[in-house]
mmCIF file of C-alpha atoms and ligand atoms in Angstrom:
data_model
loop_
_atom_site.group_PDB
_atom_site.id
_atom_site.type_symbol
_atom_site.label_atom_id
_atom_site.label_comp_id
_atom_site.label_asym_id
_atom_site.label_seq_id
_atom_site.Cartn_x
_atom_site.Cartn_y
_atom_site.Cartn_z
ATOM 1 C CA MET A 84 -71.141 -189.085 128.571
ATOM 2 C CA PRO A 85 -72.502 -190.824 125.452
ATOM 3 C CA ALA A 86 -76.263 -190.487 125.066
ATOM 4 C CA GLU A 87 -78.012 -193.677 126.073
ATOM 5 C CA ILE A 88 -80.936 -193.257 123.728
ATOM 6 C CA GLU A 89 -81.936 -190.959 120.899
ATOM 7 C CA VAL A 90 -85.445 -189.790 121.734
ATOM 8 C CA ALA A 91 -88.122 -189.320 119.080
ATOM 9 C CA LYS A 92 -91.258 -188.979 121.243
ATOM 10 C CA VAL A 93 -92.711 -189.483 124.693
ATOM 11 C CA GLN A 94 -96.226 -190.536 125.610
ATOM 12 C CA GLY A 95 -97.798 -191.461 128.956
ATOM 13 C CA SER A 96 -95.198 -193.642 130.715
ATOM 14 C CA PHE A 97 -93.287 -194.416 127.529
ATOM 15 C CA VAL A 98 -90.301 -193.073 125.637
ATOM 16 C CA PHE A 99 -89.768 -194.000 121.973
ATOM 17 C CA ASP A 100 -86.392 -193.760 120.271
ATOM 18 C CA THR A 101 -85.680 -192.792 116.667
ATOM 19 C CA GLU A 102 -85.989 -196.454 115.635
ATOM 20 C CA ASN A 103 -89.395 -196.572 117.299
ATOM 21 C CA LYS A 104 -88.196 -198.832 120.093
ATOM 22 C CA GLN A 105 -90.466 -198.424 123.123
ATOM 23 C CA TYR A 106 -89.137 -197.984 126.668
ATOM 24 C CA ILE A 107 -91.125 -197.954 129.899
ATOM 25 C CA ASP A 108 -90.124 -194.754 131.656
ATOM 26 C CA PHE A 109 -89.298 -195.160 135.365
ATOM 27 C CA ILE A 110 -87.330 -191.881 135.340
ATOM 28 C CA MET A 111 -89.859 -189.419 133.912
ATOM 29 C CA GLY A 112 -87.164 -186.825 133.335
ATOM 30 C CA TRP A 113 -86.118 -187.202 137.011
ATOM 31 C CA CYS A 114 -89.335 -185.975 138.636
ATOM 32 C CA VAL A 115 -90.400 -183.704 135.766
ATOM 33 C CA GLY A 116 -93.174 -185.749 134.136
ATOM 34 C CA ASN A 117 -95.165 -186.452 137.302
ATOM 35 C CA PHE A 118 -98.474 -186.301 135.419
ATOM 36 C CA GLY A 119 -97.471 -188.460 132.444
ATOM 37 C CA TRP A 120 -96.075 -187.334 129.121
ATOM 38 C CA GLY A 121 -98.570 -185.838 126.693
ATOM 39 C CA ASN A 122 -101.188 -185.340 129.414
ATOM 40 C CA PRO A 123 -104.080 -183.736 127.457
ATOM 41 C CA ALA A 124 -104.994 -181.347 130.319
ATOM 42 C CA LEU A 125 -101.554 -179.786 129.927
ATOM 43 C CA THR A 126 -100.795 -180.172 126.218
ATOM 44 C CA GLU A 127 -104.173 -178.688 125.180
ATOM 45 C CA LYS A 128 -103.585 -175.669 127.408
ATOM 46 C CA ALA A 129 -100.133 -175.230 125.867
ATOM 47 C CA LYS A 130 -101.569 -175.374 122.328
ATOM 48 C CA GLN A 131 -104.252 -172.800 123.119
ATOM 49 C CA PHE A 132 -101.812 -170.204 124.462
ATOM 50 C CA ASN A 133 -102.381 -166.830 122.857
ATOM 51 C CA GLY A 134 -100.749 -164.523 125.391
ATOM 52 C CA PRO A 135 -97.822 -162.163 124.895
ATOM 53 C CA ASP A 136 -94.520 -163.412 123.436
ATOM 54 C CA TYR A 137 -92.711 -161.975 126.438
ATOM 55 C CA VAL A 138 -93.227 -159.681 129.406
ATOM 56 C CA TYR A 139 -90.474 -157.438 130.757
ATOM 57 C CA PRO A 140 -89.888 -158.399 134.422
ATOM 58 C CA GLY A 141 -90.458 -154.802 135.554
ATOM 59 C CA TYR A 142 -94.063 -154.837 134.295
ATOM 60 C CA ALA A 143 -97.127 -156.437 135.821
ATOM 61 C CA TYR A 144 -98.587 -159.574 134.233
ATOM 62 C CA PRO A 145 -101.783 -160.926 135.869
ATOM 63 C CA PRO A 146 -100.991 -164.645 135.200
ATOM 64 C CA TRP A 147 -97.837 -164.196 137.338
ATOM 65 C CA ASP A 148 -100.083 -163.246 140.247
ATOM 66 C CA GLU A 149 -102.486 -166.064 139.461
ATOM 67 C CA LEU A 150 -99.699 -168.664 139.497
ATOM 68 C CA ALA A 151 -98.072 -167.194 142.613
ATOM 69 C CA GLY A 152 -101.482 -167.339 144.334
ATOM 70 C CA LEU A 153 -101.977 -170.980 143.314
ATOM 71 C CA LEU A 154 -98.523 -171.956 144.572
ATOM 72 C CA ALA A 155 -99.090 -170.137 147.861
ATOM 73 C CA SER A 156 -102.414 -171.979 148.229
ATOM 74 C CA ILE A 157 -100.712 -175.398 148.114
ATOM 75 C CA ALA A 158 -97.406 -174.541 149.812
ATOM 76 C CA PRO A 159 -97.040 -175.435 153.498
ATOM 77 C CA GLY A 160 -97.071 -172.924 156.343
ATOM 78 C CA LYS A 161 -96.700 -169.215 155.828
ATOM 79 C CA LEU A 162 -95.023 -169.272 152.425
ATOM 80 C CA LYS A 163 -96.757 -166.573 150.459
ATOM 81 C CA THR A 164 -94.346 -164.679 148.171
ATOM 82 C CA CYS A 165 -92.769 -166.150 145.030
ATOM 83 C CA PHE A 166 -89.600 -165.106 143.243
ATOM 84 C CA ARG A 167 -89.639 -166.062 139.569
ATOM 85 C CA ALA A 168 -86.843 -168.308 138.292
ATOM 86 C CA THR A 169 -86.032 -170.297 135.165
ATOM 87 C CA GLY A 170 -85.278 -173.574 136.953
ATOM 88 C CA GLY A 171 -84.258 -175.331 140.146
ATOM 89 C CA SER A 172 -80.675 -174.082 140.436
ATOM 90 C CA GLU A 173 -81.780 -170.469 140.117
ATOM 91 C CA ALA A 174 -84.545 -171.045 142.677
ATOM 92 C CA VAL A 175 -81.917 -172.408 145.097
ATOM 93 C CA ASP A 176 -79.652 -169.427 144.471
ATOM 94 C CA ILE A 177 -82.498 -167.023 145.196
ATOM 95 C CA ALA A 178 -83.195 -168.907 148.432
ATOM 96 C CA LEU A 179 -79.541 -168.668 149.506
ATOM 97 C CA GLN A 180 -79.395 -164.976 148.724
ATOM 98 C CA ALA A 181 -82.670 -164.289 150.541
ATOM 99 C CA ALA A 182 -81.365 -166.118 153.616
ATOM 100 C CA MET A 183 -78.140 -164.070 153.660
ATOM 101 C CA VAL A 184 -79.933 -160.791 153.079
ATOM 102 C CA HIS A 185 -82.595 -161.462 155.705
ATOM 103 C CA THR A 186 -80.319 -162.746 158.476
ATOM 104 C CA GLY A 187 -77.190 -160.727 157.707
ATOM 105 C CA ARG A 188 -75.242 -164.012 158.015
ATOM 106 C CA GLN A 189 -73.099 -165.683 155.367
ATOM 107 C CA LYS A 190 -72.812 -169.365 156.282
ATOM 108 C CA PHE A 191 -74.869 -172.429 155.467
ATOM 109 C CA VAL A 192 -75.344 -176.008 156.596
ATOM 110 C CA SER A 193 -76.381 -178.792 154.208
ATOM 111 C CA LEU A 194 -76.221 -182.559 153.862
ATOM 112 C CA GLU A 195 -72.983 -184.191 152.780
ATOM 113 C CA GLY A 196 -73.261 -185.632 149.270
ATOM 114 C CA SER A 197 -76.344 -183.625 148.386
ATOM 115 C CA TYR A 198 -77.183 -181.978 145.069
ATOM 116 C CA HIS A 199 -78.999 -178.661 144.815
ATOM 117 C CA GLY A 200 -78.140 -177.592 141.266
ATOM 118 C CA ASN A 201 -75.282 -176.356 139.155
ATOM 119 C CA THR A 202 -74.817 -172.653 139.873
ATOM 120 C CA ILE A 203 -71.849 -171.674 142.041
ATOM 121 C CA GLY A 204 -74.239 -170.983 144.929
ATOM 122 C CA ALA A 205 -76.054 -174.300 144.559
ATOM 123 C CA LEU A 206 -72.776 -176.222 144.159
ATOM 124 C CA SER A 207 -71.487 -174.546 147.320
ATOM 125 C CA VAL A 208 -74.214 -176.180 149.384
ATOM 126 C CA GLY A 209 -73.907 -179.497 147.527
ATOM 127 C CA SER A 210 -71.484 -182.387 147.935
ATOM 128 C CA SER A 211 -67.944 -181.612 149.157
ATOM 129 C CA GLU A 212 -66.729 -183.408 146.013
ATOM 130 C CA TYR A 213 -67.686 -180.348 143.930
ATOM 131 C CA ARG A 214 -65.087 -178.381 145.875
ATOM 132 C CA GLU A 215 -62.267 -180.546 144.556
ATOM 133 C CA ALA A 216 -62.879 -179.382 141.005
ATOM 134 C CA CYS A 217 -63.935 -175.845 141.857
ATOM 135 C CA ARG A 218 -62.207 -174.379 144.913
ATOM 136 C CA ASN A 219 -63.815 -170.964 144.823
ATOM 137 C CA LEU A 220 -67.223 -172.050 145.984
ATOM 138 C CA LEU A 221 -68.853 -170.057 148.813
ATOM 139 C CA ALA A 222 -66.363 -170.101 151.638
ATOM 140 C CA ARG A 223 -68.447 -171.683 154.329
ATOM 141 C CA CYS A 224 -70.931 -174.474 154.046
ATOM 142 C CA TYR A 225 -70.811 -177.000 156.868
ATOM 143 C CA LYS A 226 -71.953 -180.534 156.136
ATOM 144 C CA ILE A 227 -74.046 -182.985 158.123
ATOM 145 C CA LYS A 228 -73.347 -186.623 157.297
ATOM 146 C CA PRO A 229 -76.323 -188.978 156.992
ATOM 147 C CA PRO A 230 -77.934 -191.027 158.495
ATOM 148 C CA LEU A 231 -80.201 -188.352 159.901
ATOM 149 C CA GLY A 232 -81.280 -189.518 163.317
ATOM 150 C CA ALA A 233 -81.671 -187.836 166.692
ATOM 151 C CA THR A 234 -77.920 -188.241 167.342
ATOM 152 C CA SER A 235 -77.019 -185.965 164.389
ATOM 153 C CA LEU A 236 -78.771 -183.101 166.169
ATOM 154 C CA ASP A 237 -75.816 -182.524 168.502
ATOM 155 C CA ARG A 238 -73.596 -181.694 165.558
ATOM 156 C CA VAL A 239 -76.299 -179.449 164.083
ATOM 157 C CA GLU A 240 -76.597 -177.583 167.378
ATOM 158 C CA LYS A 241 -72.820 -177.107 167.629
ATOM 159 C CA LEU A 242 -72.839 -175.460 164.217
ATOM 160 C CA LEU A 243 -75.932 -173.325 164.725
ATOM 161 C CA GLN A 244 -75.120 -172.071 168.230
ATOM 162 C CA ARG A 245 -72.398 -169.823 166.809
ATOM 163 C CA GLU A 246 -75.334 -167.818 165.399
ATOM 164 C CA ASP A 247 -73.625 -167.153 162.094
ATOM 165 C CA VAL A 248 -75.492 -169.652 159.910
ATOM 166 C CA ALA A 249 -77.984 -168.014 157.536
ATOM 167 C CA ALA A 250 -79.817 -171.223 156.608
ATOM 168 C CA PHE A 251 -79.943 -174.982 156.765
ATOM 169 C CA ILE A 252 -80.777 -176.328 153.302
ATOM 170 C CA MET A 253 -81.856 -179.857 152.436
ATOM 171 C CA GLU A 254 -84.307 -181.949 150.441
ATOM 172 C CA PRO A 255 -86.849 -183.097 153.069
ATOM 173 C CA ILE A 256 -86.558 -186.585 151.569
ATOM 174 C CA SER A 257 -83.357 -186.663 149.586
ATOM 175 C CA ILE A 258 -83.989 -188.253 146.210
ATOM 176 C CA ASN A 259 -80.476 -187.244 145.157
ATOM 177 C CA LEU A 260 -79.077 -189.253 148.074
ATOM 178 C CA GLY A 261 -80.940 -192.346 146.891
ATOM 179 C CA VAL A 262 -84.228 -191.519 148.695
ATOM 180 C CA LEU A 263 -82.765 -190.795 152.102
ATOM 181 C CA ILE A 264 -85.649 -190.525 154.569
ATOM 182 C CA PRO A 265 -84.695 -188.643 157.754
ATOM 183 C CA GLU A 266 -86.019 -189.755 161.103
ATOM 184 C CA ARG A 267 -88.976 -187.715 162.271
ATOM 185 C CA GLN A 268 -87.100 -186.746 165.427
ATOM 186 C CA PHE A 269 -84.287 -185.298 163.339
ATOM 187 C CA MET A 270 -86.625 -183.087 161.369
ATOM 188 C CA THR A 271 -88.563 -181.847 164.401
ATOM 189 C CA GLY A 272 -85.321 -181.228 166.289
ATOM 190 C CA LEU A 273 -83.812 -179.440 163.304
ATOM 191 C CA ALA A 274 -86.776 -177.075 163.005
ATOM 192 C CA LYS A 275 -86.545 -176.276 166.739
ATOM 193 C CA LEU A 276 -82.789 -175.623 166.581
ATOM 194 C CA CYS A 277 -83.185 -173.362 163.544
ATOM 195 C CA LYS A 278 -85.797 -171.292 165.414
ATOM 196 C CA LYS A 279 -83.685 -171.166 168.566
ATOM 197 C CA TYR A 280 -80.561 -169.856 166.810
ATOM 198 C CA GLY A 281 -82.183 -167.629 164.163
ATOM 199 C CA THR A 282 -81.203 -169.885 161.228
ATOM 200 C CA LEU A 283 -83.646 -170.143 158.337
ATOM 201 C CA LEU A 284 -84.835 -173.506 157.073
ATOM 202 C CA ILE A 285 -84.752 -173.913 153.291
ATOM 203 C CA MET A 286 -86.484 -176.944 151.865
ATOM 204 C CA ASP A 287 -85.376 -177.850 148.367
ATOM 205 C CA GLU A 288 -88.471 -179.506 146.886
ATOM 206 C CA VAL A 289 -87.286 -179.231 143.292
ATOM 207 C CA ALA A 290 -87.446 -183.029 142.952
ATOM 208 C CA THR A 291 -89.798 -183.998 145.794
ATOM 209 C CA GLY A 292 -92.502 -181.387 145.106
ATOM 210 C CA PHE A 293 -95.873 -181.830 143.395
ATOM 211 C CA GLY A 294 -96.887 -185.188 144.831
ATOM 212 C CA ARG A 295 -93.755 -187.281 144.223
ATOM 213 C CA THR A 296 -93.378 -188.609 147.779
ATOM 214 C CA GLY A 297 -97.085 -189.093 148.522
ATOM 215 C CA THR A 298 -97.968 -185.582 149.732
ATOM 216 C CA LEU A 299 -97.997 -182.387 147.672
ATOM 217 C CA PHE A 300 -94.703 -181.400 149.313
ATOM 218 C CA ALA A 301 -92.481 -183.810 151.209
ATOM 219 C CA CYS A 302 -91.988 -181.464 154.178
ATOM 220 C CA GLU A 303 -95.688 -181.911 155.038
ATOM 221 C CA GLN A 304 -94.802 -185.445 156.189
ATOM 222 C CA PHE A 305 -92.776 -183.933 159.023
ATOM 223 C CA ASN A 306 -95.231 -181.081 159.743
ATOM 224 C CA LEU A 307 -92.440 -178.720 158.779
ATOM 225 C CA GLU A 308 -93.040 -175.081 158.016
ATOM 226 C CA PRO A 309 -89.914 -173.995 156.150
ATOM 227 C CA ASP A 310 -88.996 -170.329 155.755
ATOM 228 C CA ILE A 311 -88.209 -170.771 152.068
ATOM 229 C CA LEU A 312 -89.148 -173.576 149.682
ATOM 230 C CA CYS A 313 -87.656 -174.165 146.215
ATOM 231 C CA MET A 314 -89.686 -175.636 143.369
ATOM 232 C CA ALA A 315 -89.069 -176.482 139.707
ATOM 233 C CA LYS A 316 -89.182 -179.655 137.544
ATOM 234 C CA ALA A 317 -92.805 -180.956 137.752
ATOM 235 C CA ILE A 318 -94.149 -177.395 138.127
ATOM 236 C CA THR A 319 -94.877 -177.414 134.365
ATOM 237 C CA GLY A 320 -94.994 -181.192 133.851
ATOM 238 C CA GLY A 321 -92.137 -180.707 131.386
ATOM 239 C CA LEU A 322 -93.930 -178.283 129.052
ATOM 240 C CA GLY A 323 -91.859 -175.242 130.008
ATOM 241 C CA GLY A 324 -88.770 -174.241 131.954
ATOM 242 C CA MET A 325 -89.535 -172.751 135.360
ATOM 243 C CA GLY A 326 -88.419 -172.474 138.960
ATOM 244 C CA ALA A 327 -89.740 -170.647 142.009
ATOM 245 C CA ALA A 328 -88.497 -169.747 145.467
ATOM 246 C CA ILE A 329 -91.484 -169.170 147.713
ATOM 247 C CA MET A 330 -90.867 -167.524 151.080
ATOM 248 C CA THR A 331 -92.518 -165.794 154.007
ATOM 249 C CA PRO A 332 -93.570 -162.158 153.446
ATOM 250 C CA ALA A 333 -90.949 -160.915 155.938
ATOM 251 C CA ILE A 334 -88.066 -162.607 154.107
ATOM 252 C CA ALA A 335 -89.465 -161.423 150.762
ATOM 253 C CA ARG A 336 -89.456 -157.853 152.086
ATOM 254 C CA SER A 337 -85.776 -158.121 153.046
ATOM 255 C CA MET A 338 -85.056 -159.486 149.589
ATOM 256 C CA GLU A 339 -86.933 -156.628 147.931
ATOM 257 C CA ASP A 340 -85.200 -154.006 150.130
ATOM 258 C CA ARG A 341 -81.658 -155.304 150.038
ATOM 259 C CA GLY A 342 -81.478 -158.213 147.603
ATOM 260 C CA ASN A 343 -80.510 -158.195 143.979
ATOM 261 C CA PHE A 344 -82.669 -160.171 141.642
ATOM 262 C CA TYR A 345 -83.631 -160.050 138.001
ATOM 263 C CA SER A 346 -84.369 -163.038 135.762
ATOM 264 C CA THR A 347 -84.926 -162.270 132.073
ATOM 265 C CA TYR A 348 -86.650 -165.568 131.312
ATOM 266 C CA GLY A 349 -87.968 -166.292 134.813
ATOM 267 C CA TRP A 350 -91.663 -167.216 134.460
ATOM 268 C CA HIS A 351 -91.905 -166.786 130.695
ATOM 269 C CA PRO A 352 -95.596 -166.383 129.706
ATOM 270 C CA ARG A 353 -95.652 -169.783 127.915
ATOM 271 C CA SER A 354 -94.250 -171.535 130.972
ATOM 272 C CA VAL A 355 -96.654 -169.685 133.260
ATOM 273 C CA ASN A 356 -99.577 -170.798 131.108
ATOM 274 C CA VAL A 357 -98.668 -174.487 131.485
ATOM 275 C CA ALA A 358 -97.667 -174.114 135.137
ATOM 276 C CA ILE A 359 -101.127 -172.731 135.954
ATOM 277 C CA ALA A 360 -102.650 -175.694 134.095
ATOM 278 C CA THR A 361 -100.350 -178.111 135.954
ATOM 279 C CA VAL A 362 -101.092 -176.767 139.426
ATOM 280 C CA GLN A 363 -104.832 -176.635 138.696
ATOM 281 C CA TYR A 364 -104.675 -180.216 137.409
ATOM 282 C CA LEU A 365 -102.848 -181.273 140.559
ATOM 283 C CA ILE A 366 -105.375 -179.541 142.821
ATOM 284 C CA GLU A 367 -108.376 -180.991 140.936
ATOM 285 C CA ASN A 368 -106.928 -184.514 140.785
ATOM 286 C CA GLN A 369 -105.128 -184.480 144.116
ATOM 287 C CA ILE A 370 -107.105 -187.281 145.765
ATOM 288 C CA ARG A 371 -106.973 -189.610 142.759
ATOM 289 C CA LEU A 372 -103.278 -188.972 142.153
ATOM 290 C CA LEU A 373 -102.163 -189.326 145.761
ATOM 291 C CA ASP A 374 -104.324 -192.454 146.206
ATOM 292 C CA ASN A 375 -102.597 -193.916 143.163
ATOM 293 C CA VAL A 376 -99.176 -192.954 144.519
ATOM 294 C CA ALA A 377 -99.983 -194.774 147.778
ATOM 295 C CA ALA A 378 -101.336 -197.869 146.004
ATOM 296 C CA MET A 379 -98.485 -198.083 143.479
ATOM 297 C CA SER A 380 -95.915 -197.381 146.173
ATOM 298 C CA GLY A 381 -97.169 -200.476 148.016
ATOM 299 C CA TYR A 382 -97.128 -202.487 144.789
ATOM 300 C CA PHE A 383 -93.505 -201.528 143.972
ATOM 301 C CA ASP A 384 -92.513 -202.298 147.561
ATOM 302 C CA GLU A 385 -94.110 -205.739 147.454
ATOM 303 C CA ARG A 386 -92.623 -206.677 144.062
ATOM 304 C CA LEU A 387 -89.135 -205.327 144.831
ATOM 305 C CA ALA A 388 -89.024 -207.115 148.183
ATOM 306 C CA HIS A 389 -89.408 -210.442 146.365
ATOM 307 C CA MET A 390 -86.845 -209.887 143.628
ATOM 308 C CA ALA A 391 -83.694 -211.990 143.575
ATOM 309 C CA PHE A 392 -81.043 -209.267 143.624
ATOM 310 C CA LYS A 393 -77.422 -210.377 144.056
ATOM 311 C CA GLU A 394 -77.684 -209.347 147.708
ATOM 312 C CA THR A 395 -80.786 -208.385 149.701
ATOM 313 C CA PRO A 396 -81.242 -204.705 148.849
ATOM 314 C CA GLU A 397 -82.202 -201.887 151.182
ATOM 315 C CA LEU A 398 -85.508 -200.473 149.948
ATOM 316 C CA ARG A 399 -86.088 -196.777 150.680
ATOM 317 C CA ILE A 400 -89.541 -195.817 149.503
ATOM 318 C CA ALA A 401 -91.468 -192.553 149.909
ATOM 319 C CA GLY A 402 -94.516 -192.544 147.638
ATOM 320 C CA LEU A 403 -93.175 -192.963 144.109
ATOM 321 C CA ALA A 404 -89.639 -191.949 145.014
ATOM 322 C CA ILE A 405 -88.097 -195.398 145.207
ATOM 323 C CA GLY A 406 -84.474 -196.189 146.030
ATOM 324 C CA VAL A 407 -83.205 -199.756 145.773
ATOM 325 C CA ASP A 408 -79.746 -199.870 147.321
ATOM 326 C CA VAL A 409 -78.094 -203.011 145.936
ATOM 327 C CA HIS A 410 -74.846 -202.306 147.880
ATOM 328 C CA ASP A 411 -72.660 -202.516 144.768
ATOM 329 C CA LYS A 412 -72.139 -199.618 142.364
ATOM 330 C CA ALA A 413 -70.900 -201.733 139.441
ATOM 331 C CA TYR A 414 -73.797 -204.159 139.833
ATOM 332 C CA ALA A 415 -76.333 -201.283 139.954
ATOM 333 C CA SER A 416 -74.887 -199.860 136.788
ATOM 334 C CA ARG A 417 -74.966 -203.285 135.051
ATOM 335 C CA VAL A 418 -78.609 -203.818 136.020
ATOM 336 C CA GLN A 419 -79.512 -200.346 134.760
ATOM 337 C CA ALA A 420 -77.807 -200.934 131.384
ATOM 338 C CA LYS A 421 -79.396 -204.359 131.019
ATOM 339 C CA CYS A 422 -82.844 -202.896 131.786
ATOM 340 C CA ARG A 423 -82.332 -200.216 129.165
ATOM 341 C CA ARG A 424 -81.508 -202.793 126.509
ATOM 342 C CA ALA A 425 -84.621 -204.715 127.543
ATOM 343 C CA GLY A 426 -86.846 -201.598 127.281
ATOM 344 C CA LEU A 427 -86.947 -200.124 130.799
ATOM 345 C CA LEU A 428 -85.475 -196.768 131.833
ATOM 346 C CA LEU A 429 -84.300 -196.245 135.402
ATOM 347 C CA THR A 430 -81.215 -194.586 136.868
ATOM 348 C CA ALA A 431 -78.371 -195.801 139.020
ATOM 349 C CA GLU A 432 -76.962 -193.351 141.578
ATOM 350 C CA GLY A 433 -73.948 -195.018 143.140
ATOM 351 C CA SER A 434 -75.143 -198.368 144.452
ATOM 352 C CA THR A 435 -78.806 -197.293 144.379
ATOM 353 C CA LEU A 436 -81.251 -197.936 141.569
ATOM 354 C CA LEU A 437 -83.711 -195.057 141.442
ATOM 355 C CA ILE A 438 -87.279 -195.559 140.268
ATOM 356 C CA LEU A 439 -89.344 -192.401 139.729
ATOM 357 C CA PRO A 440 -92.466 -193.341 137.730
ATOM 358 C CA ALA A 441 -95.369 -191.105 136.713
ATOM 359 C CA LEU A 442 -97.738 -190.496 139.614
ATOM 360 C CA ASP A 443 -100.656 -191.848 137.578
ATOM 361 C CA ILE A 444 -98.894 -195.004 136.355
ATOM 362 C CA ASP A 445 -101.254 -197.994 136.326
ATOM 363 C CA GLN A 446 -100.461 -201.389 137.759
ATOM 364 C CA ARG A 447 -100.285 -203.052 134.326
ATOM 365 C CA ILE A 448 -97.483 -200.790 133.068
ATOM 366 C CA ALA A 449 -95.766 -200.730 136.466
ATOM 367 C CA GLY A 450 -95.938 -204.544 136.435
ATOM 368 C CA GLN A 451 -94.461 -204.773 132.930
ATOM 369 C CA GLY A 452 -91.568 -202.522 133.989
ATOM 370 C CA LEU A 453 -91.000 -204.558 137.138
ATOM 371 C CA ASP A 454 -91.074 -207.797 135.083
ATOM 372 C CA ILE A 455 -88.227 -206.384 132.986
ATOM 373 C CA LEU A 456 -86.310 -205.379 136.098
ATOM 374 C CA GLU A 457 -86.854 -208.836 137.611
ATOM 375 C CA SER A 458 -85.465 -210.480 134.497
ATOM 376 C CA CYS A 459 -82.352 -208.243 134.702
ATOM 377 C CA VAL A 460 -81.340 -208.527 138.370
HETATM 378 C C1 LIG B 944 -83.026 -181.315 144.634
HETATM 379 C C2 LIG B 944 -82.620 -180.550 143.422
HETATM 380 N N1 LIG B 944 -82.392 -179.227 143.539
HETATM 381 C C3 LIG B 944 -82.041 -178.464 142.487
HETATM 382 C C4 LIG B 944 -81.877 -179.031 141.241
HETATM 383 C C5 LIG B 944 -81.485 -178.172 140.079
HETATM 384 O O1 LIG B 944 -82.577 -177.981 139.226
HETATM 385 P P1 LIG B 944 -82.350 -177.517 137.715
HETATM 386 O O2 LIG B 944 -81.701 -178.663 136.991
HETATM 387 O O3 LIG B 944 -83.740 -177.204 137.219
HETATM 388 O O4 LIG B 944 -81.490 -176.308 137.745
HETATM 389 C C6 LIG B 944 -82.101 -180.410 141.072
HETATM 390 C C7 LIG B 944 -81.925 -181.039 139.759
HETATM 391 O O5 LIG B 944 -81.834 -182.226 139.590
HETATM 392 C C8 LIG B 944 -82.491 -181.189 142.193
HETATM 393 O O6 LIG B 944 -82.719 -182.506 142.090
#
């Protein structure tokens, strides 16, 4: 794929290319830069780092405990123990392994068309399309086809009642499926069925985590208490590579007893330093940030609803995860390219335009970006 732009710098909600052309960023690294690029609270902390170059994973390192404690303090339910990963795919793989080790089962259920990362494990629970190119993915991962309403629960129950499914994995609000928002009844029913048949519930919050959908984690919106939750992306605001699988103490014990896990660069000291700063920033600014997400979400909704797309789009909006399904893949891709030329970055996933702005974007910049979009539809 040819690169669309050659990046020289990023600042706030802007990307600048090597010819100093400015773009409004409605992608933010796909849910990485939730707190704006160059956020001083994070960049200053990164500059001041004077910790060790590296810590061998077999040693103790107090900032690991500090970060794990902070994550446990904001994670939903009884999630208390973190496994240290380098990114989202590795966090998902840890979650899959922990589920197999803890339950003694080998099968999974996930959503058709989903994306959970690029390792063989993560691809195995992703879209069936990946299987066409790579047949040796994990033998058994059953798929549930959206939409996710109460009627899909029958199929879920049929799969789980065999009592051989280790875990059900999904994004609670699937950004990768164009901001697919499940019905509340589906999520409550799913949690009940998982409990009934001894299947673990893994929530992949790699993209949705850290405020993106209007709550710290999207599963809070369904009062869900997952058994394992995967995080990455915005965990460092972009200043370091990191992932984490946080789980209940009982599952973590199974993993420690019978699992196999070692990550050389998982939670590198430099990444941990900025992740601590990021989570502290999020906790301290939670009310302001989430209020802004709610206000801007309404503003995007209002503006998008009045835009003259080729056909009336379906708007799927959860906080600042915004999917605009224009019902035509080629049209979506044309609009995206036109926006880029006009100085606005957004992505097109199939027939859906995805808008994922910084959580602290102000109405002036959001408005300028939307003006560009309006002139391109
Ligand atoms: C929901 C979800 N899970 C997992 C991943 C994989 O994360 P990473 O690219 O950090 O390996 C992604 C990446 O886009 C994602 O969106």
